[in-house]
Tab-separated table of C-alpha atoms in Angstrom:
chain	number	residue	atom	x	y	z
Q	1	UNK	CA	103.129	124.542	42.155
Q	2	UNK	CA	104.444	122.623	44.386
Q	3	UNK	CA	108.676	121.723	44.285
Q	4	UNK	CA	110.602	118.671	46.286
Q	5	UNK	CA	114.213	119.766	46.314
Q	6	UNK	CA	115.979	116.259	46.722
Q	7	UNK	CA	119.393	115.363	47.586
Q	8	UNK	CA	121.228	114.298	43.993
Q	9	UNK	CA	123.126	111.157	43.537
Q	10	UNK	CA	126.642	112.018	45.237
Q	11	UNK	CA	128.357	108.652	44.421
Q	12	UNK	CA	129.327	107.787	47.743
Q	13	UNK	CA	127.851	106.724	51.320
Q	14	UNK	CA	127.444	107.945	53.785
Q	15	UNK	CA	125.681	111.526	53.547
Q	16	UNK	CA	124.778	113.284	56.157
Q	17	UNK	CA	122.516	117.156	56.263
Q	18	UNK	CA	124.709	119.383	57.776
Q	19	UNK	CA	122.602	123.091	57.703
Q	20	UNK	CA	120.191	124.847	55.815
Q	21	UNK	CA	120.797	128.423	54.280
Q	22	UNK	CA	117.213	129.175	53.857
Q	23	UNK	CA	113.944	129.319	56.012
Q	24	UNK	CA	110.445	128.848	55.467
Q	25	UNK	CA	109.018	131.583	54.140
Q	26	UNK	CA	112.149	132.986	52.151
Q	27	UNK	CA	112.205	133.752	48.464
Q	28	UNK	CA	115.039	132.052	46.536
Q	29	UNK	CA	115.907	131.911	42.850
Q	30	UNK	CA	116.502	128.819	41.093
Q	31	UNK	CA	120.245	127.545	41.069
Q	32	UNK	CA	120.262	129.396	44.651
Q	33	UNK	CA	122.557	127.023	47.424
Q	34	UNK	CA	120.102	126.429	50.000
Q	35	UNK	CA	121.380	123.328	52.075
Q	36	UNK	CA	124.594	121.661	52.468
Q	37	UNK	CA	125.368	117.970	53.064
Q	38	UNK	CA	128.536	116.359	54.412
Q	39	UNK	CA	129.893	113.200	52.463
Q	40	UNK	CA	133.052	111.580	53.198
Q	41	UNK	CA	134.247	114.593	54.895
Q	42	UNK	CA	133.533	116.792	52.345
Q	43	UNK	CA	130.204	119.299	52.270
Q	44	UNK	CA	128.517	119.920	49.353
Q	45	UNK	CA	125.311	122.336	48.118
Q	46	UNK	CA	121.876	121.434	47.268
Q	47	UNK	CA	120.938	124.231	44.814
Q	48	UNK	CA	117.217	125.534	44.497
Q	49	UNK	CA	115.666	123.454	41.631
Q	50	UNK	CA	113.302	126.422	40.515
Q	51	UNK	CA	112.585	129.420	42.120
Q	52	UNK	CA	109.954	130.136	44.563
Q	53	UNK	CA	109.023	130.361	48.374
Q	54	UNK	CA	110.844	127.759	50.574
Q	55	UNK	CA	108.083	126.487	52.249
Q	56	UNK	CA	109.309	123.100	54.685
Q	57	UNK	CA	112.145	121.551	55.659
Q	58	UNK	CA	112.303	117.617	55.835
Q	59	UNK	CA	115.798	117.523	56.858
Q	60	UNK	CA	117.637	118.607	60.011
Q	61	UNK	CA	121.701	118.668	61.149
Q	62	UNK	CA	122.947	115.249	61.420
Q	63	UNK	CA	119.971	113.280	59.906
Q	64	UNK	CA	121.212	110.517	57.352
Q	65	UNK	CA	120.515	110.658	53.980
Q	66	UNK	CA	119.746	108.765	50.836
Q	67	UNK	CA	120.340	110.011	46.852
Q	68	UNK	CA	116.477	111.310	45.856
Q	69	UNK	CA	115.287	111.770	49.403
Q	70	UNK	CA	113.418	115.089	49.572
Q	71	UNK	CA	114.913	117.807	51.926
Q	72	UNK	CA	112.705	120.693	51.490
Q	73	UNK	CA	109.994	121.910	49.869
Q	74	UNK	CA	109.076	125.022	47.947
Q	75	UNK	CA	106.714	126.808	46.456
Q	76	UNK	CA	106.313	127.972	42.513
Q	77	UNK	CA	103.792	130.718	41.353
Q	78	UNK	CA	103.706	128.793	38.352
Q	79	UNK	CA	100.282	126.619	37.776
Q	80	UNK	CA	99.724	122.914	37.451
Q	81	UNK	CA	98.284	122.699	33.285
């Protein structure tokens, strides 16, 4: 199944993507840190909403960034019911 990992509400503007820890194609485990964002001068990590195969990033250094906007994608071995 298919997972959006999105950037959570933060509270303040402006955010900005900073790096990625993770490549397509890696396994990670839910709760894993797999980005960080910058925001207000301080960086904070996107954790791995379930765990999977990152499969796409949708965010790169320096883009700007909105709360819910989808950074990556993975993928589950879980099925759609």
């Amino acid at each position: 199944m298919r997972v959006e990992i999105t950037l959570p509400e933060l509270g303040a503007d402006p955010v900005v993507f900073s790096l990625w820890f993770v490549d397509p194609g890696d396994a990670i485990y839910e709760g894993d840190r797999v980005a960080e964002v910058l925001c207000n001068g301080a960086t904070f990590d996107v954790a791995a909403p379930a765990t999977g195969r990152f499969t796409e990033k949708r965010a790169l250094p320096d883009d700007p960034l909105v709360p819910g906007q989808v950074l990556g994608v993975l993928e589950t071995e879980e099925t759609e019911r």
